[in-house]
Tab-separated table of C-alpha atoms in Angstrom:
chain	number	residue	atom	x	y	z
A	304	MET	CA	12.308	25.408	-29.258
A	305	SER	CA	9.745	22.623	-28.930
A	306	ARG	CA	10.939	19.184	-27.903
A	307	THR	CA	10.733	16.203	-30.231
A	308	ALA	CA	9.277	12.850	-29.234
A	309	THR	CA	12.789	11.523	-28.825
A	310	ASP	CA	13.696	14.400	-26.550
A	311	ILE	CA	10.664	13.748	-24.418
A	312	ASP	CA	11.166	10.009	-24.118
A	313	GLU	CA	14.859	9.916	-23.264
A	314	PRO	CA	16.602	11.366	-20.195
A	315	SER	CA	18.981	14.145	-21.214
A	316	ASP	CA	21.838	12.988	-18.987
A	317	PRO	CA	21.470	9.396	-17.780
A	318	GLU	CA	24.889	9.301	-16.098
A	319	ALA	CA	24.039	12.283	-13.897
A	320	ASP	CA	21.087	10.355	-12.526
A	321	GLN	CA	23.053	7.321	-11.303
A	322	PRO	CA	24.290	6.591	-7.747
A	323	PRO	CA	28.010	7.073	-6.971
A	324	PRO	CA	30.446	4.302	-8.025
A	325	GLY	CA	30.806	1.591	-5.388
A	326	ASP	CA	27.185	1.872	-4.230
A	327	ASP	CA	25.987	-1.285	-6.000
A	328	HIS	CA	26.850	-3.750	-3.183
A	329	ALA	CA	27.255	-1.340	-0.254
A	330	PHE	CA	24.099	-2.325	1.680
A	331	LEU	CA	24.040	-6.018	2.627
A	332	GLY	CA	25.142	-6.880	-0.911
A	333	HIS	CA	22.546	-4.551	-2.442
A	334	PRO	CA	22.682	-0.966	-3.774
A	335	ARG	CA	23.124	1.617	-1.015
A	336	GLY	CA	20.078	3.486	-2.261
A	337	LEU	CA	17.988	0.578	-0.979
A	338	ALA	CA	18.874	1.662	2.565
A	339	THR	CA	17.686	5.223	1.873
A	340	LEU	CA	14.379	4.114	0.356
A	341	SER	CA	13.821	1.441	3.009
A	342	GLY	CA	14.545	4.020	5.703
A	343	LEU	CA	11.933	6.344	4.257
A	344	GLU	CA	9.405	3.512	4.211
A	345	VAL	CA	10.181	2.633	7.844
A	346	TRP	CA	8.957	6.043	8.908
A	347	GLU	CA	6.166	6.330	6.342
A	348	ARG	CA	4.712	2.985	7.480
A	349	PHE	CA	5.336	3.962	11.113
A	350	SER	CA	3.092	6.967	10.575
A	351	PHE	CA	0.553	5.453	8.171
A	352	LEU	CA	-0.024	2.093	9.858
A	353	GLY	CA	0.444	3.533	13.328
A	354	MET	CA	-2.448	5.834	12.544
A	355	GLN	CA	-4.366	3.050	10.748
A	356	ALA	CA	-4.136	0.783	13.817
A	357	ILE	CA	-6.164	3.236	15.886
A	358	LEU	CA	-8.254	4.913	13.174
A	359	VAL	CA	-11.142	2.430	13.204
A	360	LEU	CA	-11.080	2.375	17.029
A	361	TYR	CA	-11.190	6.190	17.038
A	362	PHE	CA	-14.147	6.158	14.630
A	363	ALA	CA	-16.010	3.578	16.753
A	364	ASP	CA	-15.241	5.077	20.166
A	365	THR	CA	-17.857	7.198	21.905
A	366	VAL	CA	-17.860	10.966	21.488
A	367	ALA	CA	-17.547	11.303	25.261
A	368	ASN	CA	-14.319	9.307	25.111
A	369	GLY	CA	-12.871	11.382	22.260
A	370	GLY	CA	-14.076	9.238	19.337
A	371	LEU	CA	-16.577	9.894	16.546
A	372	GLY	CA	-19.299	7.529	17.825
A	373	MET	CA	-19.791	5.398	14.669
A	374	ASN	CA	-21.200	1.872	14.839
A	375	PRO	CA	-18.574	-0.852	14.110
A	376	GLY	CA	-19.730	-1.627	10.559
A	377	THR	CA	-19.767	2.046	9.586
A	378	ALA	CA	-16.389	2.655	11.236
A	379	ALA	CA	-14.832	-0.225	9.257
A	380	SER	CA	-16.492	0.976	6.043
A	381	VAL	CA	-15.266	4.565	6.406
A	382	SER	CA	-11.782	3.320	7.269
A	383	ALA	CA	-11.793	1.189	4.116
A	384	ALA	CA	-13.063	4.130	2.056
A	385	TYR	CA	-10.119	6.190	3.299
A	386	GLY	CA	-7.807	3.404	2.090
A	387	THR	CA	-9.602	3.423	-1.262
A	388	MET	CA	-8.985	7.125	-1.649
A	389	VAL	CA	-5.300	6.757	-0.699
A	390	TYR	CA	-4.618	4.239	-3.427
A	391	LEU	CA	-6.831	5.845	-6.080
A	392	VAL	CA	-4.661	8.932	-5.823
A	393	SER	CA	-1.654	6.699	-6.568
A	394	VAL	CA	-2.648	6.730	-10.240
A	395	ALA	CA	-2.290	10.503	-10.346
A	396	GLY	CA	0.912	10.223	-8.315
A	397	GLY	CA	2.503	7.884	-10.848
A	398	TRP	CA	1.488	10.105	-13.761
A	399	LEU	CA	2.821	13.244	-12.060
A	400	ALA	CA	6.166	11.514	-11.453
A	401	ASP	CA	6.452	10.272	-15.052
A	402	ARG	CA	5.354	13.471	-16.761
A	403	ILE	CA	5.919	16.489	-14.484
A	404	LEU	CA	7.707	16.088	-11.135
A	405	GLY	CA	10.123	13.195	-11.507
A	406	SER	CA	10.307	10.370	-8.979
A	407	TYR	CA	12.466	12.128	-6.400
A	408	ARG	CA	10.341	15.264	-6.141
A	409	ALA	CA	7.075	13.294	-6.218
A	410	VAL	CA	8.215	11.302	-3.192
A	411	LEU	CA	9.488	14.423	-1.426
A	412	TRP	CA	6.276	16.412	-1.873
A	413	GLY	CA	4.230	13.343	-1.029
A	414	GLY	CA	6.070	13.011	2.268
A	415	ILE	CA	5.514	16.682	3.065
A	416	LEU	CA	1.757	16.355	2.468
A	417	ILE	CA	1.616	13.204	4.626
A	418	ALA	CA	3.407	14.940	7.490
A	419	CYS	CA	1.063	17.928	7.257
A	420	GLY	CA	-1.911	15.566	7.283
A	421	HIS	CA	-0.772	13.832	10.464
A	422	TYR	CA	-0.145	17.178	12.147
A	423	ALA	CA	-3.690	18.208	11.180
A	424	MET	CA	-5.090	15.007	12.732
A	425	ALA	CA	-3.278	15.827	15.945
A	426	VAL	CA	-5.738	18.711	16.385
A	427	PRO	CA	-8.679	17.336	18.439
A	428	THR	CA	-11.584	18.307	16.191
A	429	ALA	CA	-13.605	16.215	13.720
A	430	ALA	CA	-13.109	18.810	10.970
A	431	MET	CA	-9.308	18.590	11.194
A	432	THR	CA	-9.578	14.794	11.124
A	433	TRP	CA	-11.144	14.942	7.664
A	434	VAL	CA	-8.662	17.597	6.500
A	435	GLY	CA	-5.800	15.440	7.732
A	436	LEU	CA	-7.089	12.304	6.034
A	437	GLY	CA	-7.402	14.243	2.765
A	438	LEU	CA	-3.789	15.473	2.952
A	439	ILE	CA	-2.498	12.000	3.853
A	440	SER	CA	-4.425	10.502	0.932
A	441	ALA	CA	-2.885	12.968	-1.527
A	442	GLY	CA	0.607	12.562	-0.093
A	443	THR	CA	0.531	8.777	0.001
A	444	GLY	CA	-0.660	8.715	-3.603
A	445	LEU	CA	2.455	10.643	-4.585
A	446	LEU	CA	4.876	8.731	-2.383
A	447	LYS	CA	3.943	5.035	-2.443
A	448	PRO	CA	4.062	4.098	-6.155
A	449	ASN	CA	7.150	6.164	-6.797
A	450	VAL	CA	9.241	4.820	-3.902
A	451	ALA	CA	8.616	1.266	-5.114
A	452	SER	CA	9.455	2.301	-8.674
A	453	MET	CA	12.731	3.855	-7.473
A	454	VAL	CA	13.643	0.560	-5.790
A	455	GLY	CA	13.192	-1.182	-9.136
A	456	LYS	CA	15.519	1.342	-10.817
A	457	LEU	CA	18.370	0.250	-8.537
A	458	TYR	CA	18.543	-3.137	-10.332
A	459	LYS	CA	18.882	-4.370	-13.886
A	460	THR	CA	15.912	-6.398	-15.133
A	461	ASP	CA	17.824	-9.706	-15.069
A	462	ASP	CA	19.483	-9.092	-11.668
A	463	ASP	CA	18.752	-12.118	-9.434
A	464	ARG	CA	18.987	-9.816	-6.403
A	465	ARG	CA	15.835	-7.933	-7.395
A	466	ASP	CA	13.256	-10.078	-5.543
A	467	ALA	CA	15.582	-10.296	-2.537
A	468	GLY	CA	16.000	-6.516	-2.658
A	469	PHE	CA	12.250	-6.018	-2.603
A	470	ALA	CA	12.040	-8.454	0.311
A	471	LEU	CA	14.584	-6.367	2.262
A	472	TYR	CA	12.721	-3.214	1.270
A	473	TYR	CA	9.525	-4.800	2.521
A	474	MET	CA	11.286	-5.731	5.752
A	475	GLY	CA	12.025	-2.031	6.205
A	476	ILE	CA	8.377	-1.235	5.593
A	477	ASN	CA	7.381	-3.658	8.298
A	478	ILE	CA	9.823	-2.364	10.886
A	479	GLY	CA	7.674	0.752	10.697
A	480	ALA	CA	4.510	-1.355	10.633
A	481	PHE	CA	5.663	-3.053	13.843
A	482	ALA	CA	6.817	0.047	15.716
A	483	GLY	CA	4.017	2.435	14.689
A	484	PRO	CA	1.064	0.717	16.406
A	485	LEU	CA	3.119	0.139	19.573
A	486	ILE	CA	3.514	3.879	20.030
A	487	THR	CA	0.231	5.193	18.630
A	488	ALA	CA	-1.994	2.581	20.317
A	489	TRP	CA	-0.405	3.142	23.717
A	490	LEU	CA	-0.747	6.919	23.392
A	491	GLY	CA	-4.283	6.582	21.995
A	492	GLU	CA	-5.470	4.413	24.859
A	493	HIS	CA	-3.658	6.205	27.690
A	494	GLN	CA	-3.459	9.838	26.540
A	495	GLY	CA	-6.109	10.226	23.821
A	496	TRP	CA	-6.445	9.354	20.132
A	497	HIS	CA	-4.975	12.634	18.899
A	498	TRP	CA	-1.765	12.030	20.866
A	499	GLY	CA	-1.388	8.871	18.802
A	500	PHE	CA	-1.868	10.874	15.620
A	501	SER	CA	0.841	13.291	16.845
A	502	ALA	CA	3.355	10.423	17.056
A	503	ALA	CA	2.582	9.553	13.434
A	504	ALA	CA	3.370	13.157	12.436
A	505	VAL	CA	6.783	13.071	14.122
A	506	GLY	CA	7.590	9.748	12.450
A	507	MET	CA	6.900	11.037	8.944
A	508	THR	CA	9.027	14.109	9.589
A	509	ALA	CA	11.956	11.865	10.542
A	510	GLY	CA	11.487	9.883	7.327
A	511	LEU	CA	11.656	13.013	5.190
A	512	ILE	CA	14.893	14.134	6.811
A	513	GLN	CA	16.735	10.861	6.145
A	514	TYR	CA	15.369	10.736	2.562
A	515	VAL	CA	16.811	14.140	1.702
A	516	LEU	CA	20.147	13.332	3.362
A	517	GLY	CA	20.490	10.072	1.378
A	518	ARG	CA	19.333	11.328	-2.026
A	519	ARG	CA	22.745	11.041	-3.741
A	520	HIS	CA	22.553	7.243	-3.513
A	521	LEU	CA	19.333	7.051	-5.557
A	522	ALA	CA	18.702	6.403	-9.214
A	523	GLY	CA	15.869	8.603	-10.497
A	524	ARG	CA	16.785	11.532	-8.261
A	525	LYS	CA	17.046	14.165	-10.962
A	526	HIS	CA	14.662	17.096	-10.795
A	527	THR	CA	12.997	16.507	-14.167
A	528	ALA	CA	10.552	13.797	-15.136
A	529	GLU	CA	11.980	10.953	-17.205
A	530	PHE	CA	9.147	11.197	-19.746
A	531	ALA	CA	8.333	14.865	-19.236
A	532	LEU	CA	5.654	16.668	-21.172
A	533	ALA	CA	6.702	19.414	-23.564
A	534	PRO	CA	6.768	22.842	-21.820
A	535	ASP	CA	3.445	24.063	-23.293
A	536	ALA	CA	1.716	20.774	-22.521
A	537	MET	CA	3.134	20.820	-19.004
A	538	ARG	CA	1.833	24.327	-18.299
A	539	SER	CA	-1.582	23.315	-19.615
A	540	ALA	CA	-1.582	20.130	-17.499
A	541	VAL	CA	-0.637	21.986	-14.316
A	542	THR	CA	-3.398	24.556	-14.938
A	543	ARG	CA	-5.967	21.813	-15.494
A	544	ILE	CA	-4.884	19.886	-12.397
A	545	ILE	CA	-5.153	22.935	-10.145
A	546	GLY	CA	-8.474	23.912	-11.703
A	547	GLY	CA	-9.807	20.385	-11.340
A	548	ILE	CA	-8.886	20.251	-7.656
A	549	VAL	CA	-10.606	23.594	-7.003
A	550	VAL	CA	-13.771	22.571	-8.891
A	551	PHE	CA	-13.897	19.188	-7.165
A	552	ALA	CA	-13.498	20.738	-3.712
A	553	ALA	CA	-16.157	23.370	-4.417
A	554	LEU	CA	-18.616	20.809	-5.822
A	555	ALA	CA	-18.081	18.396	-2.921
A	556	THR	CA	-18.616	21.212	-0.416
A	557	LEU	CA	-21.804	22.357	-2.162
A	558	LEU	CA	-23.253	18.823	-2.307
A	559	ALA	CA	-22.388	18.269	1.362
A	560	VAL	CA	-24.079	21.530	2.379
A	561	LEU	CA	-27.187	20.579	0.360
A	562	GLY	CA	-27.263	17.244	2.170
A	563	TRP	CA	-26.765	15.049	-0.903
A	564	LEU	CA	-23.138	14.007	-0.275
A	565	THR	CA	-23.599	11.923	2.857
A	566	MET	CA	-20.891	9.684	4.268
A	567	ASP	CA	-22.621	6.555	2.912
A	568	ARG	CA	-22.894	8.034	-0.578
A	569	PHE	CA	-19.272	9.149	-0.515
A	570	VAL	CA	-18.198	5.602	0.390
A	571	ASP	CA	-20.353	4.154	-2.395
A	572	LEU	CA	-18.933	6.665	-4.881
A	573	LEU	CA	-15.367	5.721	-3.990
A	574	THR	CA	-16.192	2.035	-4.436
A	575	LEU	CA	-17.642	2.736	-7.887
A	576	VAL	CA	-14.560	4.725	-8.899
A	577	SER	CA	-12.271	1.969	-7.594
A	578	VAL	CA	-13.991	-0.492	-9.945
A	579	ILE	CA	-14.053	1.769	-13.007
A	580	ALA	CA	-10.527	3.204	-12.665
A	581	PRO	CA	-8.497	0.002	-13.219
A	582	VAL	CA	-10.692	-1.012	-16.176
A	583	VAL	CA	-10.121	2.365	-17.836
A	584	TYR	CA	-6.441	2.411	-16.956
A	585	PHE	CA	-5.768	-1.049	-18.398
A	586	ALA	CA	-7.633	-0.014	-21.562
A	587	VAL	CA	-5.504	3.113	-21.939
A	588	MET	CA	-2.258	1.180	-21.526
A	589	PHE	CA	-3.283	-1.594	-23.935
A	590	ARG	CA	-4.235	0.974	-26.607
A	591	SER	CA	-1.387	3.455	-26.090
A	592	PRO	CA	0.929	3.914	-29.124
A	593	ARG	CA	3.784	4.316	-26.626
A	594	VAL	CA	3.384	0.650	-25.624
A	595	THR	CA	5.088	-1.874	-27.906
A	596	GLY	CA	3.540	-5.179	-28.954
A	597	GLU	CA	5.956	-7.089	-26.721
A	598	GLU	CA	5.087	-4.902	-23.723
A	599	ARG	CA	1.381	-5.316	-24.454
A	600	GLY	CA	1.795	-9.090	-24.375
A	601	ARG	CA	3.286	-8.880	-20.891
A	602	LEU	CA	0.355	-6.792	-19.653
A	603	ARG	CA	-2.104	-9.664	-20.207
A	604	PRO	CA	-0.725	-11.911	-17.449
A	605	TYR	CA	-0.395	-8.821	-15.300
A	606	VAL	CA	-4.208	-8.619	-15.213
A	607	VAL	CA	-4.213	-11.986	-13.403
A	608	LEU	CA	-1.628	-10.755	-10.888
A	609	PHE	CA	-3.722	-7.620	-10.398
A	610	LEU	CA	-6.829	-9.640	-9.508
A	611	ALA	CA	-4.806	-11.870	-7.166
A	612	SER	CA	-3.582	-8.748	-5.398
A	613	VAL	CA	-7.175	-7.551	-4.998
A	614	ALA	CA	-8.216	-10.850	-3.403
A	615	PHE	CA	-5.301	-10.884	-0.960
A	616	ASN	CA	-5.412	-7.227	0.036
A	617	PHE	CA	-9.142	-7.441	0.660
A	618	ILE	CA	-8.126	-9.767	3.515
A	619	LEU	CA	-4.947	-7.906	4.508
A	620	PHE	CA	-6.557	-4.509	5.007
A	621	GLN	CA	-9.106	-5.992	7.372
A	622	ALA	CA	-6.218	-6.584	9.774
A	623	TYR	CA	-6.730	-2.873	10.524
A	624	SER	CA	-10.536	-2.840	10.462
A	625	THR	CA	-12.696	-5.890	11.257
A	626	MET	CA	-9.833	-7.804	12.886
A	627	MET	CA	-9.040	-4.762	15.032
A	628	LEU	CA	-12.679	-4.432	16.047
A	629	LEU	CA	-12.807	-8.154	16.840
A	630	ALA	CA	-9.637	-7.849	18.912
A	631	SER	CA	-10.996	-4.871	20.863
A	632	THR	CA	-14.251	-6.642	21.793
A	633	ASN	CA	-13.696	-10.394	21.653
A	634	ALA	CA	-9.997	-11.050	22.276
A	635	ARG	CA	-8.007	-10.991	25.467
A	636	THR	CA	-5.471	-8.198	25.687
A	637	GLU	CA	-3.210	-10.061	28.062
A	638	ILE	CA	-0.269	-12.420	27.525
A	639	LEU	CA	1.596	-14.032	30.439
A	640	GLY	CA	0.067	-11.510	32.843
A	641	PHE	CA	1.001	-8.478	30.710
A	642	THR	CA	-1.933	-6.307	29.609
A	643	PHE	CA	-1.599	-4.358	26.348
A	644	PRO	CA	-3.753	-2.050	24.171
A	645	ALA	CA	-5.861	-3.802	21.521
A	646	GLY	CA	-4.067	-1.755	18.863
A	647	TRP	CA	-0.878	-3.679	19.610
A	648	TYR	CA	-2.284	-6.652	17.736
A	649	ALA	CA	-1.514	-4.700	14.554
A	650	SER	CA	2.154	-4.728	15.542
A	651	ALA	CA	2.148	-8.533	15.448
A	652	LEU	CA	1.639	-8.387	11.692
A	653	GLY	CA	4.614	-6.068	11.250
A	654	ALA	CA	6.748	-8.129	13.637
A	655	PHE	CA	6.174	-11.339	11.688
A	656	GLU	CA	7.042	-9.620	8.427
A	657	VAL	CA	10.233	-8.156	9.904
A	658	LEU	CA	11.294	-11.612	11.087
A	659	LEU	CA	10.247	-13.526	7.980
A	660	ALA	CA	11.292	-11.083	5.220
A	661	PRO	CA	15.068	-11.699	5.561
A	662	VAL	CA	14.448	-15.453	5.682
A	663	VAL	CA	12.449	-15.272	2.456
A	664	ALA	CA	15.058	-12.980	0.873
A	665	ALA	CA	17.890	-15.362	1.775
A	666	LEU	CA	15.892	-18.308	0.448
A	667	TRP	CA	15.330	-16.642	-2.929
A	668	VAL	CA	19.019	-15.720	-3.215
A	669	ARG	CA	20.064	-19.267	-2.335
A	670	MET	CA	17.661	-20.797	-4.858
A	671	GLY	CA	18.553	-18.310	-7.607
A	672	HIS	CA	16.855	-19.292	-10.883
A	673	LYS	CA	15.406	-22.391	-9.170
A	674	GLN	CA	13.075	-20.304	-6.996
A	675	PRO	CA	9.299	-20.604	-7.637
A	676	HIS	CA	7.857	-18.552	-10.455
A	677	ALA	CA	6.524	-15.151	-9.392
A	678	SER	CA	2.944	-16.203	-10.144
A	679	ASN	CA	3.240	-19.192	-7.785
A	680	LYS	CA	4.669	-17.010	-5.017
A	681	ILE	CA	1.716	-14.675	-5.447
A	682	ALA	CA	-0.788	-17.557	-5.490
A	683	ILE	CA	0.616	-19.036	-2.279
A	684	GLY	CA	0.401	-15.605	-0.677
A	685	VAL	CA	-3.293	-15.319	-1.553
A	686	ILE	CA	-3.983	-18.796	-0.147
A	687	LEU	CA	-2.215	-17.948	3.120
A	688	GLY	CA	-4.306	-14.776	3.372
A	689	GLY	CA	-7.476	-16.814	2.983
A	690	LEU	CA	-6.311	-19.333	5.583
A	691	SER	CA	-5.710	-16.485	8.065
A	692	PHE	CA	-9.448	-15.724	7.933
A	693	LEU	CA	-10.507	-19.363	7.936
A	694	LEU	CA	-8.504	-19.807	11.141
A	695	MET	CA	-10.761	-17.269	12.847
A	696	VAL	CA	-13.789	-19.498	12.271
A	697	ILE	CA	-12.577	-21.846	15.040
A	698	PRO	CA	-12.460	-19.480	18.063
A	699	THR	CA	-15.548	-17.518	16.973
A	700	SER	CA	-17.786	-20.561	16.445
A	701	GLY	CA	-20.422	-21.194	19.091
A	702	HIS	CA	-20.263	-17.636	20.442
A	703	SER	CA	-22.209	-14.437	19.819
A	704	GLY	CA	-22.095	-10.866	21.022
A	705	ASP	CA	-19.225	-9.232	22.916
A	706	THR	CA	-19.212	-11.492	25.965
A	707	TYR	CA	-16.652	-14.125	24.975
A	708	LYS	CA	-12.913	-13.507	24.904
A	709	MET	CA	-10.666	-15.665	22.718
A	710	ALA	CA	-7.033	-16.263	23.615
A	711	ALA	CA	-4.606	-13.764	22.093
A	712	TRP	CA	-2.794	-16.551	20.249
A	713	TRP	CA	-5.678	-17.001	17.789
A	714	ILE	CA	-5.327	-13.509	16.346
A	715	ILE	CA	-1.541	-13.695	16.535
A	716	GLY	CA	-1.652	-16.980	14.586
A	717	SER	CA	-3.938	-15.408	11.991
A	718	TYR	CA	-1.490	-12.513	11.589
A	719	LEU	CA	1.397	-14.976	11.196
A	720	LEU	CA	-0.282	-16.541	8.154
A	721	LEU	CA	-1.246	-13.117	6.830
A	722	GLY	CA	2.265	-11.728	7.303
A	723	LEU	CA	3.940	-14.569	5.404
A	724	GLY	CA	1.373	-14.263	2.645
A	725	ASP	CA	1.985	-10.526	2.440
A	726	ILE	CA	5.736	-11.005	2.027
A	727	LEU	CA	5.274	-13.545	-0.755
A	728	LEU	CA	2.643	-11.574	-2.654
A	729	GLU	CA	3.709	-7.967	-2.263
A	730	THR	CA	7.440	-8.411	-2.862
A	731	SER	CA	6.893	-10.648	-5.895
A	732	GLY	CA	4.047	-8.469	-7.131
A	733	MET	CA	5.985	-5.212	-6.909
A	734	SER	CA	9.073	-6.829	-8.440
A	735	ALA	CA	7.021	-8.296	-11.312
A	736	THR	CA	5.358	-4.931	-11.852
A	737	THR	CA	8.684	-3.157	-12.357
A	738	LYS	CA	9.655	-5.863	-14.900
A	739	LEU	CA	6.337	-6.035	-16.776
A	740	ALA	CA	5.773	-2.267	-16.857
A	741	PRO	CA	5.831	-0.638	-20.303
A	742	LYS	CA	8.753	1.778	-20.332
A	743	ALA	CA	6.591	4.831	-20.969
A	744	PHE	CA	4.350	3.942	-17.989
A	745	ALA	CA	7.012	2.912	-15.461
A	746	SER	CA	5.784	4.825	-12.404
A	747	GLN	CA	2.185	4.648	-13.549
A	748	THR	CA	2.275	0.856	-13.779
A	749	MET	CA	3.441	0.722	-10.174
A	750	ALA	CA	0.529	3.040	-9.467
A	751	LEU	CA	-1.669	0.466	-11.193
A	752	TRP	CA	-0.418	-2.143	-8.689
A	753	PHE	CA	-1.525	0.202	-5.923
A	754	LEU	CA	-4.807	0.657	-7.765
A	755	SER	CA	-5.414	-3.024	-7.007
A	756	LEU	CA	-5.205	-1.977	-3.365
A	757	ALA	CA	-7.788	0.732	-4.036
A	758	LEU	CA	-10.135	-1.850	-5.547
A	759	ALA	CA	-9.548	-4.180	-2.586
A	760	ASN	CA	-10.446	-1.352	-0.219
A	761	GLY	CA	-13.424	-0.342	-2.353
A	762	ILE	CA	-14.853	-3.859	-2.174
A	763	GLN	CA	-14.008	-4.013	1.514
A	764	ALA	CA	-15.882	-0.754	2.153
A	765	GLN	CA	-19.086	-2.495	1.081
A	766	VAL	CA	-18.487	-5.975	2.520
A	767	VAL	CA	-17.462	-4.818	6.005
A	768	LYS	CA	-20.922	-3.293	6.422
A	769	LEU	CA	-21.971	-6.900	7.069
A	770	TYR	CA	-19.612	-7.136	10.026
A	771	GLY	CA	-21.776	-7.406	13.108
A	772	GLN	CA	-24.848	-8.129	10.954
A	773	VAL	CA	-23.904	-11.779	10.266
A	774	SER	CA	-22.167	-14.236	12.557
A	775	ASN	CA	-18.392	-13.968	12.860
A	776	PRO	CA	-17.795	-17.572	11.664
A	777	ALA	CA	-19.854	-16.874	8.525
A	778	TYR	CA	-18.149	-13.533	7.890
A	779	PHE	CA	-14.576	-14.760	8.234
A	780	GLY	CA	-15.273	-18.192	6.745
A	781	VAL	CA	-16.851	-17.029	3.475
A	782	ASN	CA	-14.288	-14.275	2.866
A	783	GLY	CA	-11.393	-16.612	3.628
A	784	ALA	CA	-12.733	-19.374	1.365
A	785	ILE	CA	-13.064	-16.960	-1.567
A	786	ALA	CA	-9.425	-15.884	-1.195
A	787	VAL	CA	-8.221	-19.508	-1.100
A	788	ALA	CA	-10.221	-20.243	-4.260
A	789	VAL	CA	-8.590	-17.294	-6.067
A	790	GLY	CA	-5.113	-18.527	-5.067
A	791	LEU	CA	-5.854	-22.001	-6.390
A	792	ALA	CA	-7.092	-20.493	-9.666
A	793	VAL	CA	-3.791	-18.627	-10.118
A	794	ILE	CA	-1.870	-21.874	-9.549
A	795	ALA	CA	-4.020	-23.525	-12.231
A	796	LEU	CA	-3.036	-20.718	-14.647
A	797	ALA	CA	0.688	-21.095	-13.838
A	798	PRO	CA	1.711	-22.768	-17.163
A	799	TRP	CA	0.229	-19.913	-19.199
A	800	LEU	CA	1.614	-17.276	-16.847
A	801	LYS	CA	5.143	-18.709	-17.090
A	802	ARG	CA	4.976	-18.558	-20.907
A	803	THR	CA	3.673	-15.007	-21.120
A	804	MET	CA	5.500	-13.221	-18.265
A	805	HIS	CA	9.026	-13.328	-19.765
A	806	PRO	CA	11.477	-11.960	-18.522
A	807	VAL	CA	9.796	-12.485	-15.125
A	808	HIS	CA	10.677	-15.843	-13.586
């Protein structure tokens, strides 16, 4: 028997999909499922950002030393293109969760693909590096939007704990962001880059194990999609997806063999897709008959939040590209007589977010309904991101080339500003996304938030080509000033955003 629209849109057994009684305040006053999802993100970020901290250094290192021998600008551009691909796939990941897999299985299979990708990168050949990056991209696209969406399902829309819960969740993310580079950078520098990639593989495996063991505490853990396609439509969709992947892989291989699909063209293509995709996706959501007029009204201010996220993450992601290259060539890797790998600078960002996230969470809980509006939190975050780049103008002014070495505290101070900005923007942005999302596009709207990260990386993939071609003060100064200007523009729009973002406050 075919399913009706009502059958498709409503879960068949909502009670069976809820956490056990007594879970609602079992984890630091929050639902116990938050611990399970945060634990998964600890290990996912351990693996992803641990690998990211050394990826650009691996690309830029000499072939004789185990690297790929790219020049710094190209290494940063390719690293950004990889990030673009990761977050572009998030759109497909959100759709697969909503319509075919369900959130729990999407996250599970995403984690498996990520782990396989890191194991592939542990093999010391260039070919396996690209295979590994492809698997990690696909897996992260399945995992990232759906984990964040599952966090949102743990709370009612008007629950004042929601922003604090996302702050704690983000603290978990950054425990992994802190620990990952410590391990991978040390192994990469002392044992070889692929040993660092091996550590990332082990970390993701640990995350999968704890996720499966804690699944009973999650909302959204059922094995069917909440807005599943009818059986015939699902079979057709699966066939088309598999066929599309095969055709894409065959076409890409053919173009590469013929010499047309060069690395530079692939990067440019990803940038173009990262620009087109959010425009198309917003258009689809605005025109969908499954989106009510009230939901459509809340999407308009979301466009502003989306653009603010692009501006901030354009700066944030360079903490793992241009900032890492700057640290490896122009910053001292010694504090109080202790010498450390350049990749450890990336851990400073995670450390600040671990320390500051609970402070921010406690502040929001204490302030309750008096806390700043979500749009203002996001705007302040963007401004702090811009200031983190403007700070770098001071130590880089009056110097050129790779001969000068700035004190470590300059980059650490930049990461302090960036870390606080990240907490304010990402936690408020993800929380607002789960509130503003049309019901029929719940996971996909979170994927749209991650699509802002794809666009940020796509723009970065082009801009970072200028790194090393213009002076460092000009590079960091102009990019930082643009981000500050965007943050100020969002503050100027605050009255309109407050009126149109209800029930977000």
